[in-house]
Structures are given as structure tokens and as C-alpha cells.
mmCIF file of C-alpha atoms in Angstrom:
data_model
loop_
_atom_site.group_PDB
_atom_site.id
_atom_site.type_symbol
_atom_site.label_atom_id
_atom_site.label_comp_id
_atom_site.label_asym_id
_atom_site.label_seq_id
_atom_site.Cartn_x
_atom_site.Cartn_y
_atom_site.Cartn_z
ATOM 1 C CA MET F 96 -35.441 15.174 61.243
ATOM 2 C CA GLN F 97 -32.893 18.284 61.211
ATOM 3 C CA MET F 98 -33.721 19.148 57.890
ATOM 4 C CA GLU F 99 -37.603 19.209 59.030
ATOM 5 C CA SER F 100 -36.813 21.112 62.031
ATOM 6 C CA MET F 101 -34.727 23.453 59.806
ATOM 7 C CA LEU F 102 -38.084 24.333 57.625
ATOM 8 C CA LEU F 103 -40.162 24.665 60.349
ATOM 9 C CA LYS F 104 -38.039 27.388 61.572
ATOM 10 C CA LEU F 105 -37.678 28.793 58.295
ATOM 11 C CA LEU F 106 -41.621 28.255 56.863
ATOM 12 C CA PHE F 107 -45.058 28.221 58.168
ATOM 13 C CA PRO F 108 -46.575 24.461 58.952
ATOM 14 C CA SER F 109 -48.521 23.723 55.709
ATOM 15 C CA PRO F 110 -52.175 22.162 55.717
ATOM 16 C CA PHE F 111 -52.096 18.903 53.410
ATOM 17 C CA LEU F 112 -53.718 20.615 50.349
ATOM 18 C CA ILE F 113 -50.780 23.098 50.256
ATOM 19 C CA LYS F 114 -48.367 20.606 50.516
ATOM 20 C CA ALA F 115 -49.739 17.962 47.918
ATOM 21 C CA MET F 116 -50.016 20.909 45.642
ATOM 22 C CA SER F 117 -46.063 22.523 46.189
ATOM 23 C CA ALA F 118 -45.278 18.987 44.118
ATOM 24 C CA VAL F 119 -46.543 20.218 41.054
ATOM 25 C CA PRO F 120 -44.935 23.667 39.985
ATOM 26 C CA VAL F 121 -41.644 21.366 41.100
ATOM 27 C CA ALA F 122 -42.145 18.439 38.841
ATOM 28 C CA THR F 123 -44.156 20.551 35.764
ATOM 29 C CA LEU F 124 -41.562 22.949 35.567
ATOM 30 C CA GLY F 125 -38.751 20.886 36.356
ATOM 31 C CA TYR F 126 -40.151 18.444 33.486
ATOM 32 C CA VAL F 127 -40.252 21.325 30.943
ATOM 33 C CA GLY F 128 -36.913 22.346 31.735
ATOM 34 C CA LEU F 129 -35.336 19.428 31.444
ATOM 35 C CA SER F 130 -37.144 19.295 28.038
ATOM 36 C CA GLU F 131 -35.529 22.726 27.322
ATOM 37 C CA VAL F 132 -32.193 21.377 27.380
ATOM 38 C CA ARG F 133 -33.339 18.012 25.774
ATOM 39 C CA GLY F 134 -34.096 20.268 22.671
ATOM 40 C CA LYS F 135 -37.933 20.382 23.406
ATOM 41 C CA HIS F 136 -38.810 23.836 23.363
ATOM 42 C CA MET F 137 -41.736 25.853 24.351
ATOM 43 C CA GLN F 138 -42.693 27.693 21.208
ATOM 44 C CA TYR F 139 -42.118 31.055 21.449
ATOM 45 C CA SER F 140 -39.307 33.641 20.913
ATOM 46 C CA LYS F 141 -36.709 32.563 18.808
ATOM 47 C CA PHE F 142 -37.634 28.938 19.671
ATOM 48 C CA LEU F 143 -40.915 29.184 17.667
ATOM 49 C CA ASN F 144 -40.718 26.168 15.405
ATOM 50 C CA ILE F 145 -37.598 24.653 16.820
ATOM 51 C CA GLY F 146 -37.573 21.307 17.718
ATOM 52 C CA GLU F 147 -41.369 21.439 16.702
ATOM 53 C CA LYS F 148 -42.294 18.063 14.812
ATOM 54 C CA LYS F 149 -46.121 19.233 14.028
ATOM 55 C CA PRO F 150 -46.021 21.234 10.419
ATOM 56 C CA ILE F 151 -46.356 24.723 10.710
ATOM 57 C CA GLU F 152 -49.400 25.318 8.992
ATOM 58 C CA LYS F 153 -50.948 22.960 11.715
ATOM 59 C CA THR F 154 -50.278 25.346 14.504
ATOM 60 C CA ILE F 155 -52.284 27.665 15.663
ATOM 61 C CA GLN F 156 -49.750 30.964 16.629
ATOM 62 C CA VAL F 157 -50.620 34.480 17.846
ATOM 63 C CA SER F 158 -48.438 37.589 17.719
ATOM 64 C CA SER F 159 -45.784 37.500 20.402
ATOM 65 C CA ARG F 160 -46.993 40.563 22.236
ATOM 66 C CA THR F 161 -50.430 39.180 22.105
ATOM 67 C CA GLY F 162 -49.682 35.713 23.544
ATOM 68 C CA MET F 163 -47.871 37.971 26.066
ATOM 69 C CA LEU F 164 -50.247 39.497 27.320
ATOM 70 C CA ILE F 165 -52.730 36.997 27.822
ATOM 71 C CA ALA F 166 -49.975 34.784 29.399
ATOM 72 C CA TYR F 167 -49.250 37.404 32.092
ATOM 73 C CA THR F 168 -53.094 39.413 33.155
ATOM 74 C CA PRO F 169 -54.663 36.271 34.661
ATOM 75 C CA ALA F 170 -52.006 35.931 37.130
ATOM 76 C CA PHE F 171 -52.156 39.946 37.442
ATOM 77 C CA LEU F 172 -55.692 40.023 38.240
ATOM 78 C CA ALA F 173 -55.351 37.112 40.711
ATOM 79 C CA GLY F 174 -53.106 39.288 42.532
ATOM 80 C CA THR F 175 -55.329 42.015 41.963
ATOM 81 C CA ALA F 176 -58.387 40.530 43.665
ATOM 82 C CA SER F 177 -56.641 39.477 46.407
ATOM 83 C CA PHE F 178 -56.715 42.590 47.673
ATOM 84 C CA GLY F 179 -60.547 42.444 47.690
ATOM 85 C CA LEU F 180 -60.643 39.152 49.029
ATOM 86 C CA PHE F 181 -58.381 39.163 51.804
ATOM 87 C CA PRO F 182 -58.588 42.863 52.894
ATOM 88 C CA ASN F 183 -57.868 42.363 56.616
ATOM 89 C CA ASP F 184 -54.440 41.075 56.547
ATOM 90 C CA ASP F 185 -50.666 41.261 58.339
ATOM 91 C CA LEU F 186 -47.942 43.186 56.659
ATOM 92 C CA ARG F 187 -46.607 39.918 55.461
ATOM 93 C CA PHE F 188 -49.549 38.781 53.535
ATOM 94 C CA LEU F 189 -49.542 42.573 52.072
ATOM 95 C CA LEU F 190 -46.199 42.299 51.109
ATOM 96 C CA VAL F 191 -46.735 38.997 49.271
ATOM 97 C CA LYS F 192 -49.384 40.342 47.490
ATOM 98 C CA SER F 193 -48.057 43.507 46.764
ATOM 99 C CA THR F 194 -44.580 41.926 45.427
ATOM 100 C CA LEU F 195 -46.633 39.104 43.297
ATOM 101 C CA THR F 196 -48.800 41.544 41.889
ATOM 102 C CA PHE F 197 -46.431 44.224 41.160
ATOM 103 C CA HIS F 198 -44.188 41.783 39.606
ATOM 104 C CA PHE F 199 -47.075 40.550 36.639
ATOM 105 C CA PHE F 200 -48.076 44.261 36.480
ATOM 106 C CA LYS F 201 -44.418 45.205 35.295
ATOM 107 C CA ARG F 202 -43.979 42.337 33.219
ATOM 108 C CA ILE F 203 -47.455 43.688 31.133
ATOM 109 C CA LEU F 204 -45.999 47.139 30.813
ATOM 110 C CA GLU F 205 -43.252 45.717 29.423
ATOM 111 C CA VAL F 206 -45.060 43.819 26.894
ATOM 112 C CA LEU F 207 -46.636 46.908 26.021
ATOM 113 C CA PHE F 208 -44.025 49.594 26.170
ATOM 114 C CA VAL F 209 -40.211 47.893 26.538
ATOM 115 C CA HIS F 210 -40.087 44.879 24.689
ATOM 116 C CA ARG F 211 -39.439 44.367 20.862
ATOM 117 C CA TYR F 212 -40.745 41.358 19.230
ATOM 118 C CA SER F 213 -40.422 39.332 16.173
ATOM 119 C CA GLY F 214 -41.965 36.278 15.986
ATOM 120 C CA GLY F 215 -45.408 34.783 17.451
ATOM 121 C CA MET F 216 -45.966 32.197 20.276
ATOM 122 C CA GLU F 217 -48.473 28.746 19.868
ATOM 123 C CA VAL F 218 -51.318 28.753 21.483
ATOM 124 C CA GLU F 219 -50.568 24.851 22.297
ATOM 125 C CA SER F 220 -47.239 27.027 24.425
ATOM 126 C CA LEU F 221 -49.179 29.885 25.563
ATOM 127 C CA ILE F 222 -52.366 27.811 27.644
ATOM 128 C CA PRO F 223 -49.753 26.054 29.751
ATOM 129 C CA ILE F 224 -47.722 29.047 30.742
ATOM 130 C CA THR F 225 -51.124 31.042 31.179
ATOM 131 C CA LEU F 226 -51.918 28.350 33.592
ATOM 132 C CA SER F 227 -48.520 28.029 35.613
ATOM 133 C CA TYR F 228 -48.604 31.575 36.154
ATOM 134 C CA PHE F 229 -51.999 31.949 37.030
ATOM 135 C CA THR F 230 -52.561 28.894 39.607
ATOM 136 C CA SER F 231 -49.016 29.616 41.064
ATOM 137 C CA SER F 232 -50.246 33.171 41.695
ATOM 138 C CA VAL F 233 -53.188 31.885 43.375
ATOM 139 C CA PHE F 234 -51.576 29.176 45.604
ATOM 140 C CA VAL F 235 -49.113 31.387 46.725
ATOM 141 C CA ILE F 236 -51.481 33.817 47.799
ATOM 142 C CA TYR F 237 -53.920 31.167 48.797
ATOM 143 C CA ALA F 238 -51.028 29.822 51.061
ATOM 144 C CA GLN F 239 -50.171 33.133 52.478
ATOM 145 C CA HIS F 240 -54.000 33.384 53.696
ATOM 146 C CA LEU F 241 -53.719 29.922 55.299
ATOM 147 C CA ALA F 242 -50.691 31.087 57.500
ATOM 148 C CA GLN F 243 -52.585 34.321 58.790
ATOM 149 C CA GLY F 244 -52.813 33.801 62.484
ATOM 150 C CA LEU F 245 -49.849 31.015 62.749
ATOM 151 C CA PRO F 246 -46.786 31.812 64.965
ATOM 152 C CA GLU F 247 -44.257 33.351 62.518
ATOM 153 C CA PRO F 248 -41.281 31.721 61.553
ATOM 154 C CA ALA F 249 -38.559 31.239 64.154
ATOM 155 C CA ILE F 250 -36.056 33.041 61.561
ATOM 156 C CA ASP F 251 -37.724 36.092 59.843
ATOM 157 C CA LEU F 252 -37.170 36.026 56.315
ATOM 158 C CA MET F 253 -39.691 38.559 55.101
ATOM 159 C CA TYR F 254 -36.984 42.142 55.140
ATOM 160 C CA PRO F 255 -34.370 40.137 53.490
ATOM 161 C CA GLY F 256 -36.646 38.608 50.782
ATOM 162 C CA LEU F 257 -38.195 42.224 49.994
ATOM 163 C CA LEU F 258 -34.793 43.465 49.680
ATOM 164 C CA LEU F 259 -33.795 40.776 47.285
ATOM 165 C CA PHE F 260 -37.063 40.949 45.680
ATOM 166 C CA LEU F 261 -36.165 44.795 44.929
ATOM 167 C CA ILE F 262 -33.126 43.708 43.130
ATOM 168 C CA GLY F 263 -34.342 41.029 40.662
ATOM 169 C CA ILE F 264 -36.977 43.164 39.604
ATOM 170 C CA SER F 265 -34.632 46.470 39.271
ATOM 171 C CA GLY F 266 -32.130 44.132 37.477
ATOM 172 C CA ASN F 267 -34.624 42.160 35.375
ATOM 173 C CA PHE F 268 -35.959 45.143 34.068
ATOM 174 C CA TYR F 269 -32.482 47.133 33.267
ATOM 175 C CA HIS F 270 -31.478 43.784 31.119
ATOM 176 C CA HIS F 271 -34.877 43.838 29.721
ATOM 177 C CA CYS F 272 -34.684 47.569 28.467
ATOM 178 C CA LEU F 273 -31.016 46.609 27.087
ATOM 179 C CA LEU F 274 -32.545 43.971 24.984
ATOM 180 C CA SER F 275 -35.093 46.573 23.408
ATOM 181 C CA LYS F 276 -31.940 48.665 22.535
ATOM 182 C CA LEU F 277 -30.975 46.251 20.125
ATOM 183 C CA ARG F 278 -33.394 46.506 17.694
ATOM 184 C CA SER F 279 -34.844 49.515 15.743
ATOM 185 C CA LYS F 280 -38.794 50.092 15.590
ATOM 186 C CA ASP F 281 -38.790 47.732 11.959
ATOM 187 C CA ASP F 282 -35.765 45.193 12.621
ATOM 188 C CA LYS F 283 -36.379 41.931 13.200
ATOM 189 C CA GLU F 284 -33.412 40.344 13.412
ATOM 190 C CA TYR F 285 -31.662 38.825 16.423
ATOM 191 C CA LYS F 286 -28.347 40.295 17.838
ATOM 192 C CA VAL F 287 -25.893 39.388 20.916
ATOM 193 C CA PRO F 288 -27.092 41.462 23.310
ATOM 194 C CA LYS F 289 -24.012 43.518 25.123
ATOM 195 C CA GLY F 290 -23.758 45.636 27.877
ATOM 196 C CA GLY F 291 -24.973 44.800 32.098
ATOM 197 C CA LEU F 292 -24.004 41.272 32.949
ATOM 198 C CA PHE F 293 -24.612 40.077 29.189
ATOM 199 C CA ASP F 294 -20.851 40.177 28.865
ATOM 200 C CA LEU F 295 -20.945 37.131 31.733
ATOM 201 C CA VAL F 296 -24.067 35.448 31.277
ATOM 202 C CA ILE F 297 -26.520 35.308 28.070
ATOM 203 C CA CYS F 298 -29.699 35.307 30.208
ATOM 204 C CA PRO F 299 -29.280 37.867 33.146
ATOM 205 C CA HIS F 300 -32.350 38.939 32.638
ATOM 206 C CA TYR F 301 -33.431 35.206 34.052
ATOM 207 C CA LEU F 302 -31.044 35.045 36.621
ATOM 208 C CA PHE F 303 -32.617 38.611 37.764
ATOM 209 C CA GLU F 304 -36.063 37.094 37.635
ATOM 210 C CA ILE F 305 -34.828 33.886 39.756
ATOM 211 C CA LEU F 306 -33.790 36.492 42.617
ATOM 212 C CA GLY F 307 -37.363 38.423 42.390
ATOM 213 C CA ILE F 308 -39.039 35.076 42.998
ATOM 214 C CA LEU F 309 -36.788 33.953 45.451
ATOM 215 C CA GLY F 310 -37.453 37.189 47.000
ATOM 216 C CA ILE F 311 -41.243 36.795 47.165
ATOM 217 C CA SER F 312 -40.887 33.165 48.543
ATOM 218 C CA LEU F 313 -38.506 34.510 51.639
ATOM 219 C CA THR F 314 -41.233 37.299 51.986
ATOM 220 C CA ALA F 315 -43.849 34.551 52.486
ATOM 221 C CA GLN F 316 -42.059 32.024 53.980
ATOM 222 C CA THR F 317 -44.263 29.515 53.058
ATOM 223 C CA LEU F 318 -43.602 26.176 51.387
ATOM 224 C CA TYR F 319 -45.993 26.678 47.934
ATOM 225 C CA ALA F 320 -44.076 30.023 47.864
ATOM 226 C CA PHE F 321 -40.620 28.248 48.154
ATOM 227 C CA SER F 322 -41.665 25.467 45.463
ATOM 228 C CA PHE F 323 -42.571 28.009 43.199
ATOM 229 C CA PHE F 324 -39.114 29.352 43.424
ATOM 230 C CA VAL F 325 -37.462 26.188 42.663
ATOM 231 C CA GLY F 326 -39.345 25.567 39.855
ATOM 232 C CA THR F 327 -39.045 28.429 38.342
ATOM 233 C CA THR F 328 -35.378 28.284 38.746
ATOM 234 C CA LEU F 329 -35.799 24.255 37.175
ATOM 235 C CA TYR F 330 -37.150 26.020 34.081
ATOM 236 C CA LEU F 331 -35.383 29.336 33.687
ATOM 237 C CA SER F 332 -31.900 27.325 33.879
ATOM 238 C CA GLY F 333 -32.887 24.805 31.028
ATOM 239 C CA ARG F 334 -34.062 27.684 28.600
ATOM 240 C CA SER F 335 -30.876 29.506 29.571
ATOM 241 C CA TYR F 336 -29.025 26.844 28.540
ATOM 242 C CA SER F 337 -30.935 26.208 24.968
ATOM 243 C CA THR F 338 -30.340 30.016 24.767
ATOM 244 C CA ARG F 339 -26.966 29.692 25.104
ATOM 245 C CA ARG F 340 -26.633 26.593 22.447
ATOM 246 C CA TRP F 341 -29.206 28.878 20.022
ATOM 247 C CA TYR F 342 -26.458 32.151 19.922
ATOM 248 C CA LEU F 343 -23.492 29.660 19.818
ATOM 249 C CA SER F 344 -25.092 28.022 16.849
ATOM 250 C CA GLN F 345 -26.299 31.301 14.912
ATOM 251 C CA PHE F 346 -23.263 33.753 15.885
ATOM 252 C CA LYS F 347 -19.589 33.160 15.198
ATOM 253 C CA ASP F 348 -18.601 35.711 17.296
ATOM 254 C CA PHE F 349 -20.525 35.050 20.525
ATOM 255 C CA PRO F 350 -18.397 34.748 23.331
ATOM 256 C CA LYS F 351 -17.410 31.732 24.169
ATOM 257 C CA ASP F 352 -16.950 31.907 27.769
ATOM 258 C CA ALA F 353 -19.968 33.598 28.636
ATOM 259 C CA LYS F 354 -22.581 31.551 30.780
ATOM 260 C CA ALA F 355 -26.145 30.649 30.007
ATOM 261 C CA LEU F 356 -27.616 32.068 33.585
ATOM 262 C CA ILE F 357 -24.440 32.202 36.455
ATOM 263 C CA PRO F 358 -21.504 34.229 35.760
ATOM 264 C CA LEU F 359 -18.377 32.183 35.645
ATOM 265 C CA VAL F 360 -20.331 29.094 37.086
ATOM 266 C CA PHE F 361 -23.465 27.669 34.822
#
């Protein structure tokens, strides 16, 4: 009862549909994150064809750049469409739509102009990733729409959430730029990243992405937005753990004291 009372102070009340759907990102992304730790990877980037039982010649692949564009575009379009579908909104709803849409718009720009790719992406992994981004965006926006007109939560986290989003998206972009500088235009080899927080954790870009999604969830203060944050954290935690393990196996000079995601902790 005490936990429920605290949640009511922090979150808008949710109808049954939103409560039911809120379990989906936590369960699915949590399972995928655990699979990453166990060695069953989403087949893209450095993990393409690693831990894959299916013969390579029987898999359907696209280039990493094409795959990531396909993955992010529907979520971006969902966010863009929300401005036309829900034009009469309050400041909180406007900020949620804006931060979510900008998050995916930034990712598309990075795919086109920042990232340097070397591998491909399996369509079998591309489809669930695309659906996850799209459905999560749709339900974050829809949950916020249903919260219109309800009394504001007793503890208002909108502005702290916006600040955290800006920190997260800036840190994520900065470390993506550092990663892109590791390679020349035609270079396909992986290198141990340096600079920023890379000396402390191997995936600081994931850490800042999590902070950005947390910022969106705090701005929204809905159950679904919070579950989207939890699911994202579980998946990226598993992926970062596997990434550190991969670097340890590939580079003898990889710093053993560098953590996976959280400096000095994990």
C-alpha cells in the first residue's frame, strides 16, 4: 500500500490497457537483455553472426546503415504524426512528444552523418527492433494523451526530466562522435575507444541513452513511459555486458578495470 501510494504521487493513474501494455517492454526487453548475457545476441554490429546457430548463407541481411534507418524511422514518424493527431495539448504532453521525436530524429541524423559502419544486420533481428521502437513510441504518446485533463501528480518531475533528457542526449551524441573518429572512411576494423567516459566504461553511449529515456519518462510521469525506461535499461545492460566481454576477448590491451555501463559499479 505504501508503494502504491508513492506511485500515485509520482505517476498519472493508468487505465487497464496502459497497465497491461506496460508489462510488455519490461518483459520482452528484459528477456532480450538476459539473452545477450547468455550469448544469444541481436544480430547486428559486432555481434553479427556471433552466437547464431543458423548458417550465414540462410540469413537475410541488410547493411547496418540501412537497417538502423529502418529501425528508427517508424518511431520518428509516429512522434511526428502525434503533433497533428493531438494538436491541443498541455505543456507536459508537448514536451513528451518533442523529446521522444527528437530522440529518434537525432538517431536518424547520426546514422546518416556520424556513424561509421562495418557490418550488416539480420532482418530477423531488424523486425523486432523496429517494432519495439515504434510500439513504445506510440504507447508513450497514447498514455500521455489519456493523462490529459487528469490532476497533476503530487510530485512534479517534468522539468528535472527535461534536464536529464538534455544531459542524456548530449552525452550520447558526444560519445557517438568519439566512436566515429576511431575509423577512417574505409577502415572496417574495431578499436578500443578512448576519451570521454570510455576509460571508465566501454558503453558510455548506452549509459547516456538510458539517462535520456529516463528523462523522457520523468517528463511524462506515466506508467508506460516508466516501463519503457526499465525495459531499455535491462536490454542495454545486457548488451553492454556482452560488449565488454567481446572487447576482452578481442584486445589484449583492453583495460580490465573498465566496467560495462556504470563507472566503478557495473
